[in-house]
Every structure is written in C-alpha cells, then in structure tokens.
mmCIF file of C-alpha atoms in Angstrom:
data_model
loop_
_atom_site.group_PDB
_atom_site.id
_atom_site.type_symbol
_atom_site.label_atom_id
_atom_site.label_comp_id
_atom_site.label_asym_id
_atom_site.label_seq_id
_atom_site.Cartn_x
_atom_site.Cartn_y
_atom_site.Cartn_z
ATOM 1 C CA ALA U 1 12.474 -15.644 -11.780
ATOM 2 C CA VAL U 2 10.805 -12.467 -10.571
ATOM 3 C CA ALA U 3 12.158 -9.150 -11.807
ATOM 4 C CA VAL U 4 11.865 -6.306 -9.326
ATOM 5 C CA PRO U 5 12.910 -2.776 -10.313
ATOM 6 C CA GLN U 6 15.815 -1.567 -8.188
ATOM 7 C CA ALA U 7 13.778 1.288 -6.690
ATOM 8 C CA ARG U 8 11.257 -1.131 -5.201
ATOM 9 C CA LYS U 9 13.789 -3.505 -3.707
ATOM 10 C CA ALA U 10 14.219 -1.421 -0.565
ATOM 11 C CA SER U 11 10.447 -1.365 0.042
ATOM 12 C CA LEU U 12 10.234 -5.069 -0.542
ATOM 13 C CA ALA U 13 13.180 -5.852 1.731
ATOM 14 C CA ARG U 14 11.633 -3.763 4.486
ATOM 15 C CA PHE U 15 8.241 -5.437 4.047
ATOM 16 C CA LEU U 16 9.788 -8.925 4.279
ATOM 17 C CA GLU U 17 11.836 -7.943 7.324
ATOM 18 C CA LYS U 18 8.803 -6.506 9.140
ATOM 19 C CA ARG U 19 6.794 -9.587 8.207
ATOM 20 C CA LYS U 20 9.437 -11.767 9.790
ATOM 21 C CA GLU U 21 9.121 -9.714 12.987
ATOM 22 C CA ARG U 22 5.310 -9.946 12.939
ATOM 23 C CA VAL U 23 5.389 -13.714 12.471
ATOM 24 C CA SER U 24 7.934 -14.270 15.233
ATOM 25 C CA ASN U 25 5.858 -12.093 17.597
ATOM 26 C CA THR U 26 2.698 -14.180 17.175
ATOM 27 C CA PRO B 1 -2.695 22.629 -14.319
ATOM 28 C CA PRO B 2 -4.069 22.246 -10.787
ATOM 29 C CA PRO B 3 -2.225 24.561 -8.368
ATOM 30 C CA GLN B 4 -0.615 21.751 -6.406
ATOM 31 C CA GLN B 5 0.985 20.336 -9.530
ATOM 32 C CA SER B 6 2.477 23.688 -10.506
ATOM 33 C CA GLN B 7 4.527 23.873 -7.317
ATOM 34 C CA PRO B 8 8.146 22.765 -7.672
ATOM 35 C CA SER B 9 8.296 19.148 -6.662
ATOM 36 C CA VAL B 10 11.029 18.200 -4.226
ATOM 37 C CA PRO B 11 12.011 14.556 -4.516
ATOM 38 C CA LEU B 12 12.004 12.765 -1.172
ATOM 39 C CA ASN B 13 14.577 10.085 -0.558
ATOM 40 C CA GLN B 14 13.347 6.658 0.470
ATOM 41 C CA ASP B 15 14.503 6.859 4.108
ATOM 42 C CA SER B 16 12.693 10.107 4.574
ATOM 43 C CA LEU B 17 9.570 8.735 2.876
ATOM 44 C CA GLN B 18 9.594 5.648 5.049
ATOM 45 C CA GLN B 19 9.922 7.710 8.227
ATOM 46 C CA ARG B 20 6.992 9.905 7.219
ATOM 47 C CA LEU B 21 4.760 6.987 6.245
ATOM 48 C CA GLN B 22 5.548 5.223 9.502
ATOM 49 C CA ALA B 23 5.052 8.389 11.560
ATOM 50 C CA LEU B 24 1.709 8.891 9.850
ATOM 51 C CA LEU B 25 0.342 5.436 10.654
ATOM 52 C CA GLU B 26 1.728 5.342 14.176
ATOM 53 C CA GLY B 27 0.500 8.862 14.914
ATOM 54 C CA VAL B 28 -3.148 8.662 13.897
ATOM 55 C CA ARG B 29 -6.017 7.351 15.966
ATOM 56 C CA ASN B 30 -7.663 5.102 13.381
ATOM 57 C CA CYS B 31 -6.505 1.633 12.450
ATOM 58 C CA TRP B 32 -4.932 2.041 9.034
ATOM 59 C CA THR B 33 -3.496 -1.131 7.561
ATOM 60 C CA TYR B 34 -0.966 0.442 5.187
ATOM 61 C CA ALA B 35 0.227 3.710 3.676
ATOM 62 C CA ILE B 36 1.721 4.125 0.209
ATOM 63 C CA PHE B 37 3.374 7.124 -1.391
ATOM 64 C CA TRP B 38 2.750 7.229 -5.140
ATOM 65 C CA GLN B 39 5.465 9.338 -6.756
ATOM 66 C CA SER B 40 4.569 11.521 -9.734
ATOM 67 C CA SER B 41 6.737 11.550 -12.852
ATOM 68 C CA TYR B 42 6.307 11.636 -16.630
ATOM 69 C CA ASP B 43 6.526 8.820 -19.144
ATOM 70 C CA TYR B 44 8.397 9.021 -22.473
ATOM 71 C CA ALA B 45 5.307 10.539 -24.112
ATOM 72 C CA GLY B 46 5.027 13.254 -21.477
ATOM 73 C CA ALA B 47 1.995 11.795 -19.733
ATOM 74 C CA ALA B 48 1.790 12.155 -15.943
ATOM 75 C CA VAL B 49 2.403 8.838 -14.205
ATOM 76 C CA LEU B 50 2.093 7.893 -10.567
ATOM 77 C CA GLY B 51 4.374 5.028 -9.666
ATOM 78 C CA TRP B 52 5.468 3.304 -6.479
ATOM 79 C CA GLY B 53 7.490 5.650 -4.269
ATOM 80 C CA ASP B 54 7.471 3.732 -1.010
ATOM 81 C CA GLY B 55 5.070 2.009 1.331
ATOM 82 C CA TYR B 56 4.638 1.024 4.947
ATOM 83 C CA TYR B 57 2.543 -2.016 5.861
ATOM 84 C CA LYS B 58 1.383 -1.951 9.449
ATOM 85 C CA GLY B 59 -1.043 -4.863 9.341
ATOM 86 C CA GLU B 60 -4.427 -5.348 10.900
ATOM 87 C CA GLU B 61 -5.262 -4.649 14.499
ATOM 88 C CA ASP B 62 -7.055 -7.991 14.786
ATOM 89 C CA LYS B 63 -4.384 -10.396 13.566
ATOM 90 C CA GLU B 64 -6.427 -13.517 14.223
ATOM 91 C CA LYS B 65 -9.280 -12.178 12.106
ATOM 92 C CA ALA B 66 -6.847 -11.363 9.303
ATOM 93 C CA LYS B 67 -5.400 -14.858 9.493
ATOM 94 C CA SER B 68 -8.788 -16.544 9.412
ATOM 95 C CA LYS B 69 -9.706 -14.440 6.384
ATOM 96 C CA ALA B 70 -6.461 -15.514 4.697
ATOM 97 C CA SER B 71 -7.334 -19.135 5.336
ATOM 98 C CA LEU B 72 -10.569 -18.604 3.374
ATOM 99 C CA SER B 73 -8.536 -18.128 0.222
ATOM 100 C CA THR B 74 -8.142 -21.340 -1.708
ATOM 101 C CA ILE B 75 -5.244 -23.678 -1.058
ATOM 102 C CA ALA B 76 -4.011 -23.017 -4.585
ATOM 103 C CA GLU B 77 -4.125 -19.260 -3.991
ATOM 104 C CA GLN B 78 -2.165 -19.579 -0.739
ATOM 105 C CA GLN B 79 0.389 -21.813 -2.440
ATOM 106 C CA HIS B 80 0.775 -19.244 -5.188
ATOM 107 C CA ARG B 81 1.237 -16.383 -2.712
ATOM 108 C CA LYS B 82 3.790 -18.329 -0.681
ATOM 109 C CA LYS B 83 5.682 -19.284 -3.830
ATOM 110 C CA VAL B 84 5.890 -15.649 -4.920
ATOM 111 C CA LEU B 85 6.963 -14.594 -1.442
ATOM 112 C CA ARG B 86 9.629 -17.299 -1.387
ATOM 113 C CA GLU B 87 10.950 -16.081 -4.763
ATOM 114 C CA LEU B 88 10.963 -12.472 -3.609
ATOM 115 C CA ASN B 89 12.705 -13.472 -0.412
ATOM 116 C CA SER B 90 15.407 -15.270 -2.406
ATOM 117 C CA LEU B 91 15.762 -12.283 -4.676
ATOM 118 C CA ILE B 92 16.283 -9.923 -1.757
ATOM 119 C CA SER B 93 18.429 -12.163 0.422
ATOM 120 C CA GLY B 94 20.343 -13.627 -2.502
ATOM 121 C CA SER B 95 19.813 -17.107 -1.116
ATOM 122 C CA THR B 96 17.520 -19.908 -2.243
ATOM 123 C CA ALA B 97 17.231 -21.357 1.270
ATOM 124 C CA THR B 98 13.609 -21.578 2.395
ATOM 125 C CA THR B 99 14.042 -22.260 6.084
ATOM 126 C CA ASP B 100 12.383 -18.985 6.955
ATOM 127 C CA ASP B 101 9.151 -19.511 8.944
ATOM 128 C CA ALA B 102 7.818 -16.145 7.797
ATOM 129 C CA VAL B 103 7.725 -17.348 4.206
ATOM 130 C CA ASP B 104 5.543 -20.333 5.073
ATOM 131 C CA GLU B 105 3.142 -18.287 7.176
ATOM 132 C CA GLU B 106 -0.215 -17.605 5.471
ATOM 133 C CA VAL B 107 -0.108 -14.480 3.327
ATOM 134 C CA THR B 108 -3.099 -12.378 4.327
ATOM 135 C CA ASP B 109 -5.278 -10.625 1.779
ATOM 136 C CA THR B 110 -4.118 -7.146 2.746
ATOM 137 C CA GLU B 111 -0.460 -8.223 2.665
ATOM 138 C CA TRP B 112 -1.034 -9.534 -0.846
ATOM 139 C CA PHE B 113 -2.828 -6.354 -1.911
ATOM 140 C CA PHE B 114 0.115 -4.293 -0.605
ATOM 141 C CA LEU B 115 2.650 -6.468 -2.419
ATOM 142 C CA VAL B 116 0.739 -6.349 -5.693
ATOM 143 C CA SER B 117 0.581 -2.544 -5.359
ATOM 144 C CA MET B 118 4.353 -2.429 -5.877
ATOM 145 C CA THR B 119 3.798 -3.479 -9.469
ATOM 146 C CA GLN B 120 1.163 -0.861 -10.243
ATOM 147 C CA SER B 121 1.192 2.618 -11.762
ATOM 148 C CA PHE B 122 -1.501 5.096 -12.778
ATOM 149 C CA VAL B 123 -1.455 7.182 -15.941
ATOM 150 C CA ASN B 124 -3.307 10.432 -16.603
ATOM 151 C CA GLY B 125 -5.810 10.460 -13.776
ATOM 152 C CA ASN B 126 -6.601 6.763 -13.765
ATOM 153 C CA GLY B 127 -7.325 4.801 -10.611
ATOM 154 C CA LEU B 128 -8.022 6.324 -7.205
ATOM 155 C CA PRO B 129 -4.503 7.812 -6.810
ATOM 156 C CA GLY B 130 -4.572 9.222 -10.350
ATOM 157 C CA GLN B 131 -8.008 10.706 -9.806
ATOM 158 C CA ALA B 132 -6.925 12.413 -6.566
ATOM 159 C CA PHE B 133 -3.757 13.815 -8.172
ATOM 160 C CA PHE B 134 -5.428 14.958 -11.377
ATOM 161 C CA ASN B 135 -8.246 16.779 -9.549
ATOM 162 C CA SER B 136 -6.031 17.953 -6.647
ATOM 163 C CA CYS B 137 -8.732 16.713 -4.343
ATOM 164 C CA PRO B 138 -8.694 13.917 -1.759
ATOM 165 C CA VAL B 139 -10.656 10.770 -2.605
ATOM 166 C CA TRP B 140 -12.199 8.934 0.338
ATOM 167 C CA VAL B 141 -14.008 5.659 -0.358
ATOM 168 C CA THR B 142 -15.557 3.876 2.613
ATOM 169 C CA GLY B 143 -17.664 0.730 2.749
ATOM 170 C CA THR B 144 -17.521 -2.486 0.817
ATOM 171 C CA ASP B 145 -20.450 -1.440 -1.415
ATOM 172 C CA ARG B 146 -18.828 1.820 -2.441
ATOM 173 C CA LEU B 147 -15.525 0.084 -3.122
ATOM 174 C CA ALA B 148 -17.219 -2.665 -5.123
ATOM 175 C CA ASN B 149 -19.266 -0.186 -7.160
ATOM 176 C CA SER B 150 -16.397 2.189 -7.823
ATOM 177 C CA THR B 151 -15.330 2.714 -11.422
ATOM 178 C CA CYS B 152 -11.727 2.367 -10.257
ATOM 179 C CA GLU B 153 -10.172 -1.050 -10.575
ATOM 180 C CA ARG B 154 -7.978 -0.484 -7.521
ATOM 181 C CA ALA B 155 -11.011 0.150 -5.311
ATOM 182 C CA LYS B 156 -12.681 -3.061 -6.492
ATOM 183 C CA GLN B 157 -9.447 -4.949 -5.956
ATOM 184 C CA GLY B 158 -9.126 -3.482 -2.451
ATOM 185 C CA ARG B 159 -12.581 -4.698 -1.541
ATOM 186 C CA VAL B 160 -11.809 -8.208 -2.796
ATOM 187 C CA PHE B 161 -8.721 -8.217 -0.551
ATOM 188 C CA GLY B 162 -10.620 -7.228 2.570
ATOM 189 C CA LEU B 163 -10.345 -3.452 2.642
ATOM 190 C CA GLN B 164 -13.231 -1.281 3.761
ATOM 191 C CA THR B 165 -11.619 2.132 3.384
ATOM 192 C CA ILE B 166 -9.203 3.594 0.838
ATOM 193 C CA VAL B 167 -8.131 7.225 0.938
ATOM 194 C CA CYS B 168 -5.941 9.087 -1.549
ATOM 195 C CA ILE B 169 -4.552 12.499 -0.605
ATOM 196 C CA PRO B 170 -2.825 14.510 -3.341
ATOM 197 C CA LEU B 171 0.421 16.373 -2.705
ATOM 198 C CA ALA B 172 2.704 18.492 -4.871
ATOM 199 C CA ASN B 173 4.814 15.546 -5.994
ATOM 200 C CA GLY B 174 2.544 12.556 -5.597
ATOM 201 C CA VAL B 175 -0.254 10.981 -3.628
ATOM 202 C CA VAL B 176 -0.429 9.390 -0.192
ATOM 203 C CA GLU B 177 -2.820 6.439 -0.127
ATOM 204 C CA LEU B 178 -4.049 4.836 3.080
ATOM 205 C CA GLY B 179 -6.049 1.646 3.308
ATOM 206 C CA SER B 180 -7.851 -0.064 6.151
ATOM 207 C CA SER B 181 -9.840 -3.208 6.749
ATOM 208 C CA GLU B 182 -11.973 -1.078 9.098
ATOM 209 C CA PHE B 183 -14.792 1.294 8.172
ATOM 210 C CA ILE B 184 -13.283 4.754 8.731
ATOM 211 C CA ILE B 185 -15.300 7.902 8.196
ATOM 212 C CA GLN B 186 -13.879 10.939 6.453
ATOM 213 C CA SER B 187 -11.845 13.361 8.525
ATOM 214 C CA SER B 188 -10.080 16.566 7.623
ATOM 215 C CA ASP B 189 -7.590 15.883 10.451
ATOM 216 C CA LEU B 190 -6.022 13.071 8.479
ATOM 217 C CA VAL B 191 -5.778 15.160 5.316
ATOM 218 C CA ASN B 192 -4.130 17.986 7.270
ATOM 219 C CA LYS B 193 -1.751 15.601 8.973
ATOM 220 C CA VAL B 194 -0.650 14.103 5.642
ATOM 221 C CA ARG B 195 -0.099 17.553 4.140
ATOM 222 C CA ALA B 196 1.855 18.722 7.170
ATOM 223 C CA LEU B 197 4.057 15.629 7.113
ATOM 224 C CA PHE B 198 4.733 15.446 3.389
ATOM 225 C CA ASN B 199 4.612 18.948 1.924
#
C-alpha cells in the first residue's frame, strides 16, 4: 500500500485526471 | 533573516495555488513542463522546511519525443512506474479496478520526476528550492552539463529525467519551481511574472 499525506491527495488526483485527458487526446 | 522571509506569510489555499500555477504556465512564452509551489514551514526543531504545496504538470510540447524517451527506460522501470501509478490511482479513486487506459500508458520521465517531487522536502537551504529561499535569490540552472554538475541532488535527478532547465524563484512564503525539457535562457520577465502572480 502507498501512503499519501492528505495534503498531497488533491495534487495527485488532479495529476491523474489531467493524465487521463492527455492520454485520451493522443 | 532575508527580507522576503520577514514579511508576514499568507497561506494560499490549494485552489488558488492551482489557478496561479496554471495561469503561470499557460501565460508564458516558453515551454515549461511543470510548475511546483514549495510551501515554507518549520519542523518540530524550528528548522525551515520547504514541502510540497501544489503542482501543475503541463507536459512536453513534443509528446512523441517524450514518449520515445520514456520507452528508453528499461522494461522493469516502466513496470515499476505503472505499478506505482496503478496503486496511486486505486488510492485516489478508492477502487482496485485497473481498466483505465491512462494507467497502462507509458509513464514519461518528466511525469515520474513530477510525481516523485510530491514526496520531497528541503531543510535549511538544501536543494535548489532551499537554496533559492535561503538566499532570497532566484536560482536558474540551464543545460544538461550544469544540471549534472550541480551540487544539488534535485538538479542531478532532473537531468536524469530529461530536464534541461530548472528555475527556483523565492517568495515570502515559499518557492515556485519551474522545469522544462527545453533549454531556456534566464529572463527577468518570468521572475517578475511569478512575483506578481504569487505575492
């Protein structure tokens, strides 16, 4: 399991979401 | 203490930080790959620490080039990156389903560098962000040689992951770091823009 401090979760969620968009656009 | 650190620091909420980071990268001429805000605070011993505040990953202009670079990493390395991404994805979405195409897409070097940055912090003037904050002076490192020969571990790491330029601009309550896989020469415009957006 990977432990991610709460404060970084929002950044991570946004990064993964944007990545999904980038991948679907290529 | 340096004058910038003596100013009262106003904490920025994450939405506001994200908007500023995004506005910065979308509003400048050069091709920056990412922007990170390192937030200043103090540890239990009273030492100044810069930790992850927020970040915006824009990606590389030449996506095909970035992909081909990613494919140069070993199969084992790619498998490791994808595994970590899958775990993080599950953690965020709360699901263990792995039907997401984005998770199986190659994880580029700069994406990995950005992700790893979330785990980092800099104490008492260490690293490029720490150095910029401690001296209240922007740090601009351009070129693979300069990054490789830097005394800062983060600069060396950046070079290994395909960056050619890393810039750290100190503010009252932290540091804005920008990185690019392009060679970008120093400009006071960028420094002014960051200060105008964040201070």
